[in-house]
Amino acid sequence: MKKLRLLSLLVLSLLVAAPMVNAQTQSRAMRKALKKEYKTKMKEYKKEGWKVYGTAHSLDVALLNHYEKLAEEGAVEITGTASAFVSKNVGQQAAMNAACNNYARMAESQIRGRMVSDIFSDADKVPEEFDKFYAAYESKVEKEIKGELLPTYSVIRSKGVDDKGQEIFEMQSFFVLNETAAARARLRAIKNAIDESEAAQKYADQISGFVNDEKQDGCCSKKE
């Protein structure tokens, strides 16, 4: 009996230790991958003439801070770009708008796909009225997600001068988004879009359920 208890304790300790070891291994692997990615990204920026914008920190520090935020649980990376602008402030705003739009389009695409696969079974069977619903959902996601984006850094470079002799630039802006907060934003958007669509109201519970499924599985972007 004593040997049996000792064996049970040994098995239990192994079961507890195994996930911890696995988590530590994954953590080391992630740190190694991020370190490699950081070095590659820095070389790319310097080679292509990109410079950090909108912060007193160096590009090195800004990029490291971005990866630190991205390593947090449930964090995903969202990016936006702007090109051919003269005013840097205008370019930065355009890059953020692009990031929101990119996310909204991916969210709309997922809902559209679920509607076809889970409700109508065939894209040709989806009523035309749903086009307005999809457009409304995309627009509302774009507005809702803006408040959830955490800007981490932007890079900018010159593209030369235009016909008027003004220097023009292009910019890439990077954001970190918490998927739990994003799921709440998408749920608010889907409820508002459903309220404006009689066609969608017939399937309100199912459509809202799609967003809840995404909350569990993740949506629209993946963690790098």
XYZ file of N, CA and C in Angstrom:
672
model
N 0.820 -1.204 0.000
C 0.000 0.000 0.000
C 0.853 1.252 0.000
N 1.938 1.241 0.796
C 2.837 2.387 0.865
C 3.495 2.631 -0.485
N 3.918 1.510 -1.142
C 4.538 1.646 -2.466
C 3.549 2.202 -3.478
N 2.275 1.794 -3.336
C 1.248 2.264 -4.260
C 1.031 3.768 -4.111
N 1.033 4.232 -2.832
C 0.857 5.668 -2.591
C 2.044 6.458 -3.161
N 3.260 5.919 -2.976
C 4.451 6.594 -3.494
C 4.420 6.664 -5.012
N 3.964 5.569 -5.642
C 3.864 5.532 -7.093
C 2.834 6.547 -7.593
N 1.716 6.654 -6.865
C 0.674 7.602 -7.240
C 1.182 9.038 -7.146
N 1.946 9.310 -6.077
C 2.514 10.650 -5.898
C 3.519 10.971 -6.997
N 4.299 9.947 -7.398
C 5.286 10.140 -8.453
C 4.602 10.461 -9.774
N 3.550 9.704 -10.094
C 2.800 9.937 -11.327
C 2.181 11.322 -11.325
N 1.609 11.712 -10.176
C 0.979 13.028 -10.055
C 1.998 14.147 -10.245
N 3.183 13.965 -9.651
C 4.223 14.997 -9.771
C 4.685 15.137 -11.222
N 4.758 14.018 -11.930
C 5.151 14.058 -13.337
C 4.098 14.759 -14.190
N 2.822 14.503 -13.869
C 1.738 15.136 -14.608
C 1.730 16.644 -14.401
N 2.057 17.063 -13.188
C 2.106 18.490 -12.882
C 3.330 19.138 -13.514
N 4.456 18.431 -13.465
C 5.710 19.005 -13.950
C 5.759 19.095 -15.470
N 5.155 18.128 -16.145
C 5.240 18.082 -17.609
C 4.745 19.356 -18.296
N 3.527 19.868 -17.942
C 3.078 21.105 -18.579
C 3.995 22.283 -18.286
N 4.569 22.329 -17.069
C 5.461 23.421 -16.704
C 6.723 23.397 -17.555
N 7.267 22.198 -17.746
C 8.467 22.051 -18.572
C 8.159 22.437 -20.007
N 6.991 21.983 -20.482
C 6.589 22.292 -21.848
C 6.421 23.796 -22.036
N 5.805 24.461 -21.053
C 5.602 25.908 -21.126
C 6.934 26.647 -21.133
N 7.875 26.174 -20.323
C 9.194 26.796 -20.270
C 9.926 26.636 -21.604
N 9.790 25.437 -22.190
C 10.416 25.174 -23.482
C 9.835 26.073 -24.556
N 8.488 26.217 -24.557
C 7.826 27.081 -25.525
C 8.241 28.527 -25.326
N 8.367 28.946 -24.051
C 8.761 30.317 -23.757
C 10.167 30.602 -24.280
N 11.079 29.666 -24.072
C 12.454 29.835 -24.572
C 12.461 29.883 -26.091
N 11.655 29.025 -26.706
C 11.584 28.990 -28.163
C 11.030 30.302 -28.709
N 10.017 30.848 -28.024
C 9.441 32.112 -28.450
C 10.451 33.245 -28.328
N 11.167 33.287 -27.213
C 12.178 34.335 -27.025
C 13.261 34.244 -28.098
N 13.651 33.020 -28.432
C 14.671 32.812 -29.452
C 14.164 33.279 -30.816
N 12.896 32.952 -31.113
C 12.310 33.337 -32.398
C 12.163 34.853 -32.501
N 11.733 35.484 -31.407
C 11.565 36.930 -31.406
C 12.904 37.651 -31.538
N 13.939 37.098 -30.905
C 15.273 37.691 -31.000
C 15.760 37.649 -32.450
N 15.527 36.518 -33.104
C 15.923 36.370 -34.502
C 15.135 37.328 -35.386
N 13.825 37.417 -35.114
C 12.974 38.292 -35.908
C 13.364 39.759 -35.711
N 13.688 40.112 -34.467
C 14.117 41.477 -34.157
C 15.356 41.856 -34.978
N 16.353 40.990 -34.998
C 17.588 41.270 -35.743
C 17.303 41.413 -37.235
N 16.450 40.536 -37.751
C 16.102 40.592 -39.173
C 15.388 41.895 -39.503
N 14.459 42.275 -38.619
C 13.681 43.490 -38.846
C 14.558 44.728 -38.803
N 15.482 44.780 -37.853
C 16.378 45.925 -37.742
C 17.237 46.071 -38.998
N 17.757 44.955 -39.498
C 18.569 44.988 -40.718
C 17.729 45.493 -41.903
N 16.495 45.025 -41.963
C 15.593 45.412 -43.046
C 15.317 46.914 -43.008
N 15.021 47.430 -41.817
C 14.731 48.854 -41.685
C 15.920 49.720 -42.092
N 17.096 49.354 -41.599
C 18.292 50.143 -41.902
C 18.637 50.082 -43.387
N 18.495 48.915 -43.978
C 18.807 48.747 -45.394
C 17.857 49.543 -46.276
N 16.577 49.596 -45.880
C 15.552 50.240 -46.710
C 15.322 51.703 -46.343
N 16.085 52.213 -45.366
C 16.008 53.642 -45.043
C 14.864 54.065 -44.146
N 14.298 53.131 -43.405
C 13.214 53.472 -42.486
C 13.781 54.048 -41.191
N 13.072 55.041 -40.635
C 13.451 55.639 -39.359
C 12.226 55.667 -38.439
N 12.468 55.560 -37.141
C 11.361 55.575 -36.188
C 10.715 56.959 -36.183
N 9.403 56.988 -35.949
C 8.678 58.263 -35.953
C 7.736 58.336 -34.748
N 7.633 59.537 -34.182
C 6.635 59.792 -33.149
C 7.026 59.386 -31.746
N 8.297 59.140 -31.495
C 8.744 58.762 -30.159
C 10.167 59.260 -29.947
N 10.500 59.486 -28.674
C 11.868 59.909 -28.342
C 12.808 58.712 -28.278
N 12.234 57.504 -28.270
C 13.043 56.291 -28.197
C 13.692 55.979 -29.542
N 14.773 55.235 -29.487
C 15.415 54.764 -30.708
C 14.555 53.674 -31.335
N 14.840 53.353 -32.583
C 14.117 52.282 -33.257
C 14.331 50.957 -32.541
N 15.540 50.735 -32.026
C 15.834 49.500 -31.291
C 14.875 49.325 -30.117
N 14.755 50.387 -29.314
C 13.913 50.327 -28.117
C 12.439 50.197 -28.507
N 12.015 50.954 -29.510
C 10.621 50.902 -29.953
C 10.243 49.498 -30.433
N 11.137 48.874 -31.179
C 10.870 47.538 -31.703
C 10.847 46.498 -30.581
N 11.773 46.620 -29.637
C 11.795 45.704 -28.500
C 10.528 45.842 -27.656
N 10.082 47.081 -27.468
C 8.850 47.312 -26.724
C 7.659 46.675 -27.437
N 7.650 46.769 -28.765
C 6.576 46.164 -29.558
C 6.530 44.651 -29.343
N 7.688 44.007 -29.416
C 7.736 42.554 -29.240
C 7.380 42.147 -27.813
N 7.722 42.988 -26.862
C 7.368 42.710 -25.463
C 5.850 42.717 -25.299
N 5.193 43.709 -25.896
C 3.733 43.784 -25.832
C 3.095 42.627 -26.592
N 3.700 42.266 -27.712
C 3.153 41.202 -28.555
C 3.263 39.834 -27.883
N 4.200 39.710 -26.935
C 4.394 38.431 -26.249
C 3.358 38.203 -25.150
N 2.565 39.217 -24.834
C 1.554 39.077 -23.788
C 0.419 38.174 -24.253
N -0.231 37.551 -23.302
C -1.314 36.614 -23.600
C -2.433 37.298 -24.385
N -2.845 36.683 -25.480
C -3.965 37.186 -26.259
C -3.650 38.367 -27.148
N -2.363 38.700 -27.305
C -1.985 39.863 -28.121
C -1.774 39.471 -29.571
N -2.238 40.315 -30.471
C -2.029 40.117 -31.906
C -1.515 41.418 -32.515
N -0.836 41.308 -33.627
C -0.271 42.472 -34.295
C -1.180 42.943 -35.428
N -1.427 44.241 -35.461
C -2.197 44.858 -36.533
C -1.325 45.949 -37.147
N -1.293 46.027 -38.456
C -0.457 47.028 -39.121
C -1.276 47.883 -40.081
N -0.768 49.077 -40.322
C -1.398 49.979 -41.280
C -0.319 50.764 -42.009
N -0.546 51.075 -43.250
C 0.440 51.819 -44.035
C -0.190 53.049 -44.667
N 0.654 54.035 -44.914
C 0.222 55.242 -45.616
C 1.337 55.619 -46.588
N 0.959 56.102 -47.760
C 1.978 56.437 -48.751
C 1.691 57.774 -49.401
N 2.753 58.379 -49.938
C 2.636 59.616 -50.720
C 1.930 60.741 -49.967
N 2.399 61.068 -48.765
C 1.851 62.199 -48.019
C 2.963 63.199 -47.711
N 2.550 64.436 -47.493
C 3.487 65.499 -47.155
C 3.489 65.751 -45.652
N 2.300 65.866 -45.068
C 2.168 66.087 -43.627
C 2.343 64.777 -42.876
N 3.304 64.737 -41.973
C 3.561 63.512 -41.221
C 2.407 63.161 -40.290
N 1.753 64.169 -39.737
C 0.597 63.915 -38.877
C -0.546 63.282 -39.668
N -0.741 63.783 -40.868
C -1.770 63.213 -41.749
C -1.411 61.771 -42.098
N -0.148 61.526 -42.354
C 0.295 60.172 -42.679
C 0.084 59.210 -41.527
N 0.375 59.674 -40.322
C 0.200 58.809 -39.150
C -1.268 58.447 -38.946
N -2.153 59.427 -39.130
C -3.585 59.165 -38.994
C -4.070 58.221 -40.085
N -3.541 58.415 -41.285
C -3.930 57.548 -42.408
C -3.493 56.109 -42.156
N -2.313 55.933 -41.553
C -1.817 54.591 -41.254
C -2.705 53.902 -40.218
N -3.148 54.664 -39.210
C -4.046 54.083 -38.209
C -5.384 53.714 -38.838
N -5.917 54.592 -39.668
C -7.182 54.299 -40.346
C -7.054 53.043 -41.205
N -5.910 52.890 -41.843
C -5.673 51.712 -42.678
C -5.643 50.442 -41.835
N -5.035 50.528 -40.644
C -4.982 49.371 -39.747
C -6.389 48.955 -39.318
N -7.213 49.944 -38.968
C -8.594 49.660 -38.565
C -9.381 49.055 -39.722
N -9.170 49.602 -40.906
C -9.865 49.112 -42.091
C -9.445 47.688 -42.437
N -8.149 47.414 -42.332
C -7.651 46.059 -42.604
C -8.301 45.046 -41.665
N -8.354 45.401 -40.389
C -8.949 44.497 -39.397
C -10.435 44.295 -39.679
N -11.128 45.403 -39.981
C -12.567 45.326 -40.228
C -12.885 44.450 -41.441
N -12.079 44.566 -42.484
C -12.305 43.755 -43.684
C -12.113 42.269 -43.396
N -11.118 41.945 -42.567
C -10.906 40.545 -42.211
C -12.040 40.014 -41.338
N -12.535 40.867 -40.435
C -13.654 40.464 -39.574
C -14.905 40.225 -40.407
N -15.151 41.123 -41.363
C -16.310 40.975 -42.245
C -16.205 39.703 -43.074
N -15.001 39.414 -43.545
C -14.790 38.225 -44.360
C -15.087 36.952 -43.577
N -14.699 36.958 -42.293
C -14.966 35.776 -41.469
C -16.458 35.566 -41.255
N -17.169 36.654 -40.940
C -18.612 36.535 -40.736
C -19.308 36.104 -42.019
N -18.898 36.680 -43.136
C -19.470 36.298 -44.429
C -19.259 34.801 -44.689
N -18.051 34.321 -44.387
C -17.763 32.908 -44.585
C -18.605 32.010 -43.707
N -18.785 32.423 -42.445
C -19.609 31.615 -41.525
C -21.067 31.615 -41.948
N -21.552 32.737 -42.447
C -22.939 32.800 -42.911
C -23.160 31.799 -44.045
N -22.214 31.754 -44.955
C -22.337 30.846 -46.096
C -22.239 29.392 -45.657
N -21.238 29.078 -44.847
C -20.990 27.679 -44.490
C -21.977 27.132 -43.460
N -22.402 27.968 -42.502
C -23.203 27.467 -41.380
C -24.699 27.725 -41.516
N -25.092 28.686 -42.331
C -26.516 29.018 -42.423
C -27.089 28.718 -43.808
N -26.417 29.197 -44.853
C -26.990 29.067 -46.196
C -26.384 27.937 -47.023
N -25.235 27.428 -46.608
C -24.578 26.289 -47.255
C -24.024 26.586 -48.654
N -24.467 27.662 -49.265
C -24.037 27.984 -50.626
C -24.070 29.502 -50.783
N -23.008 30.061 -51.320
C -22.928 31.518 -51.477
C -24.056 32.053 -52.352
N -24.510 31.262 -53.320
C -25.568 31.707 -54.226
C -26.928 31.785 -53.532
N -27.048 31.171 -52.357
C -28.325 31.164 -51.643
C -28.465 32.325 -50.663
N -27.393 33.083 -50.487
C -27.440 34.206 -49.546
C -28.228 35.355 -50.161
N -29.298 35.828 -49.497
C -30.094 36.942 -50.036
C -29.239 38.189 -50.243
N -29.573 38.970 -51.265
C -28.803 40.172 -51.574
C -28.843 41.190 -50.439
N -29.926 41.157 -49.622
C -30.034 42.107 -48.516
C -28.861 42.010 -47.547
N -28.212 40.854 -47.519
C -27.116 40.669 -46.580
C -25.869 41.456 -46.964
N -25.779 41.912 -48.206
C -24.649 42.744 -48.594
C -24.612 44.017 -47.756
N -25.791 44.603 -47.492
C -25.870 45.801 -46.660
C -25.479 45.477 -45.218
N -25.867 44.294 -44.755
C -25.505 43.880 -43.392
C -23.994 43.724 -43.259
N -23.385 43.079 -44.236
C -21.929 42.898 -44.205
C -21.213 44.247 -44.205
N -21.700 45.166 -45.054
C -21.077 46.486 -45.135
C -21.227 47.242 -43.820
N -22.401 47.126 -43.199
C -22.640 47.800 -41.922
C -21.739 47.221 -40.835
N -21.598 45.899 -40.830
C -20.742 45.258 -39.826
C -19.298 45.700 -39.987
N -18.806 45.716 -41.217
C -17.428 46.132 -41.467
C -17.196 47.570 -40.996
N -18.146 48.451 -41.300
C -18.025 49.849 -40.913
C -18.011 50.013 -39.396
N -18.850 49.252 -38.713
C -18.948 49.372 -37.255
C -17.743 48.739 -36.557
N -17.208 47.669 -37.112
C -15.994 47.088 -36.549
C -14.850 48.089 -36.655
N -14.763 48.750 -37.809
C -13.698 49.726 -38.030
C -13.739 50.832 -36.977
N -14.945 51.277 -36.618
C -15.085 52.329 -35.609
C -14.804 51.796 -34.202
N -15.320 50.608 -33.911
C -15.177 50.047 -32.563
C -13.738 49.656 -32.245
N -13.033 49.142 -33.242
C -11.699 48.594 -32.977
C -10.670 49.698 -32.773
N -10.967 50.865 -33.259
C -10.008 51.972 -33.168
C -9.620 52.266 -31.723
N -10.591 52.199 -30.817
C -10.317 52.481 -29.410
C -9.584 51.370 -28.700
N -9.458 50.211 -29.355
C -8.801 49.064 -28.722
C -7.349 48.892 -29.183
N -6.961 49.592 -30.241
C -5.601 49.444 -30.758
C -4.591 50.171 -29.873
N -3.525 49.474 -29.521
C -2.435 50.075 -28.771
C -1.290 50.364 -29.739
N -1.033 51.643 -30.054
C 0.074 51.951 -30.974
C 1.410 51.682 -30.296
N 2.293 50.982 -30.970
C 3.601 50.686 -30.380
C 4.726 51.441 -31.074
N 4.727 51.455 -32.406
C 5.733 52.267 -33.086
C 5.367 52.467 -34.548
N 5.980 53.500 -35.129
C 5.810 53.776 -36.556
C 7.183 54.024 -37.161
N 7.329 53.669 -38.432
C 8.557 53.966 -39.160
C 8.197 54.761 -40.404
N 9.096 55.643 -40.793
C 8.831 56.543 -41.906
C 10.076 56.648 -42.782
N 9.870 56.910 -44.065
C 11.000 57.165 -44.953
C 10.567 58.086 -46.083
N 11.519 58.774 -46.643
C 11.255 59.721 -47.729
C 11.121 58.977 -49.061
N 10.218 59.494 -49.899
C 10.047 58.946 -51.250
C 10.482 59.958 -52.310
N 11.191 61.004 -51.847
C 11.634 62.026 -52.781
C 10.752 63.252 -52.726
N 10.682 63.984 -53.824
C 9.873 65.201 -53.862
C 8.854 65.115 -54.991
N 7.760 65.860 -54.807
C 6.725 65.864 -55.838
C 6.988 66.981 -56.845
N 6.026 67.215 -57.734
C 6.187 68.227 -58.787
C 6.300 69.639 -58.231
N 5.814 69.813 -56.997
C 5.869 71.140 -56.377
C 7.130 71.324 -55.535
N 7.975 70.311 -55.531
C 9.199 70.398 -54.748
C 9.026 70.053 -53.285
N 7.854 69.499 -52.917
C 7.595 69.111 -51.533
C 8.050 67.674 -51.303
N 8.682 67.453 -50.167
C 9.118 66.103 -49.846
C 7.909 65.247 -49.478
N 7.862 64.052 -50.024
C 6.756 63.136 -49.719
C 7.312 61.918 -48.987
N 6.445 61.324 -48.158
C 6.870 60.233 -47.291
C 5.915 59.040 -47.392
N 6.370 57.935 -46.844
C 5.506 56.788 -46.613
C 5.767 56.284 -45.197
N 4.759 55.642 -44.606
C 4.840 55.245 -43.203
C 4.211 53.873 -42.978
N 4.789 53.139 -42.050
C 4.205 51.892 -41.554
C 3.978 52.063 -40.052
N 2.769 51.787 -39.597
C 2.466 51.883 -38.168
C 2.059 50.512 -37.645
N 2.526 50.216 -36.436
C 2.280 48.904 -35.823
C 1.503 49.074 -34.519
N 0.577 48.156 -34.324
C -0.292 48.201 -33.159
C -0.394 46.805 -32.559
N -0.681 46.771 -31.265
C -0.951 45.507 -30.585
C -2.403 45.545 -30.121
N -3.095 44.461 -30.353
C -4.513 44.366 -30.027
C -4.751 43.156 -29.134
N -5.458 43.366 -28.025
C -5.832 42.256 -27.153
C -7.070 41.585 -27.718
N -6.991 40.294 -27.981
C -8.068 39.602 -28.671
C -9.359 39.562 -27.854
N -9.272 39.553 -26.520
C -10.484 39.570 -25.699
C -11.219 40.884 -25.870
N -10.479 41.985 -25.813
C -11.084 43.302 -26.027
C -11.610 43.424 -27.444
N -10.880 42.865 -28.400
C -11.308 42.915 -29.797
C -12.614 42.150 -29.995
N -12.754 41.012 -29.315
C -13.974 40.219 -29.431
C -15.176 40.999 -28.903
N -14.967 41.745 -27.820
C -16.058 42.572 -27.288
C -16.440 43.667 -28.284
N -15.428 44.232 -28.933
C -15.690 45.270 -29.937
C -16.463 44.696 -31.118
N -16.080 43.508 -31.560
C -16.786 42.873 -32.685
C -18.223 42.525 -32.300
N -18.421 42.124 -31.043
C -19.767 41.777 -30.589
C -20.658 43.017 -30.560
N -20.107 44.152 -30.117
C -20.870 45.396 -30.142
C -21.229 45.755 -31.582
N -20.258 45.576 -32.470
C -20.480 45.901 -33.876
C -21.541 45.006 -34.509
N -21.491 43.719 -34.206
C -22.433 42.791 -34.830
C -23.848 43.033 -34.335
N -23.988 43.384 -33.057
C -25.320 43.660 -32.512
C -25.912 44.913 -33.155
N -25.085 45.938 -33.327
C -25.568 47.165 -33.967
C -25.915 46.936 -35.432
N -25.107 46.128 -36.106
C -25.375 45.830 -37.517
C -26.651 45.014 -37.661
N -26.887 44.083 -36.748
C -28.107 43.262 -36.781
C -29.332 44.135 -36.563
N -29.235 45.100 -35.641
C -30.367 45.992 -35.363
C -30.794 46.773 -36.595
N -29.868 47.007 -37.523
C -30.158 47.793 -38.723
C -30.557 46.919 -39.911
N -30.593 45.604 -39.721
C -30.884 44.703 -40.837
C -32.004 43.733 -40.486
N -33.141 43.878 -41.133
C -34.250 42.958 -40.896
C -33.893 41.539 -41.325
N -33.140 41.433 -42.407
C -32.751 40.109 -42.902
C -31.878 39.392 -41.880
N -30.954 40.118 -41.264
C -30.033 39.503 -40.303
C -30.711 39.195 -38.982
N -31.756 39.926 -38.639
C -32.433 39.732 -37.353
C -33.017 38.324 -37.222
N -33.343 37.700 -38.354
C -33.883 36.342 -38.331
C -32.851 35.331 -37.820
N -31.577 35.698 -37.955
C -30.500 34.781 -37.573
C -29.620 35.398 -36.472
N -30.197 36.309 -35.694
C -29.431 37.093 -34.725
C -28.613 36.231 -33.772
N -29.236 35.206 -33.204
C -28.524 34.365 -32.230
C -27.358 33.633 -32.876
N -27.579 33.094 -34.061
C -26.515 32.362 -34.751
C -25.355 33.285 -35.128
N -25.694 34.467 -35.640
C -24.649 35.396 -36.066
C -23.833 35.873 -34.869
N -24.506 36.199 -33.769
C -23.789 36.605 -32.558
C -22.917 35.466 -32.059
N -23.402 34.251 -32.241
C -22.628 33.081 -31.830
C -21.325 32.949 -32.604
N -21.309 33.397 -33.848
C -20.078 33.343 -34.640
C -18.986 34.184 -33.988
N -19.363 35.357 -33.485
C -18.386 36.225 -32.826
C -17.897 35.587 -31.533
N -18.805 34.944 -30.806
C -18.394 34.254 -29.576
C -17.443 33.111 -29.888
N -17.661 32.437 -31.022
C -16.735 31.373 -31.438
C -15.360 31.957 -31.730
N -15.346 33.103 -32.383
C -14.081 33.762 -32.707
C -13.340 34.162 -31.444
N -14.096 34.510 -30.386
C -13.469 34.891 -29.117
C -12.646 33.737 -28.564
N -13.125 32.531 -28.798
C -12.406 31.353 -28.317
C -11.245 30.985 -29.245
N -11.471 31.112 -30.544
C -10.481 30.640 -31.515
C -9.533 31.721 -32.019
N -9.890 32.977 -31.799
C -9.073 34.070 -32.323
C -9.622 34.514 -33.671
N -9.399 35.789 -33.979
C -9.947 36.324 -35.231
C -8.960 37.246 -35.913
N -8.963 37.164 -37.217
C -8.453 38.244 -38.069
C -6.947 38.438 -38.107
N -6.232 37.995 -37.164
C -4.780 38.145 -37.180
C -4.219 37.062 -36.307
N -2.980 36.785 -36.483
C -2.352 35.784 -35.650
C -1.128 36.358 -34.971
N -0.849 35.775 -33.858
C 0.319 36.210 -33.113
C 1.554 35.774 -33.850
N 2.465 36.712 -34.010
C 3.699 36.366 -34.754
C 4.624 35.569 -33.870
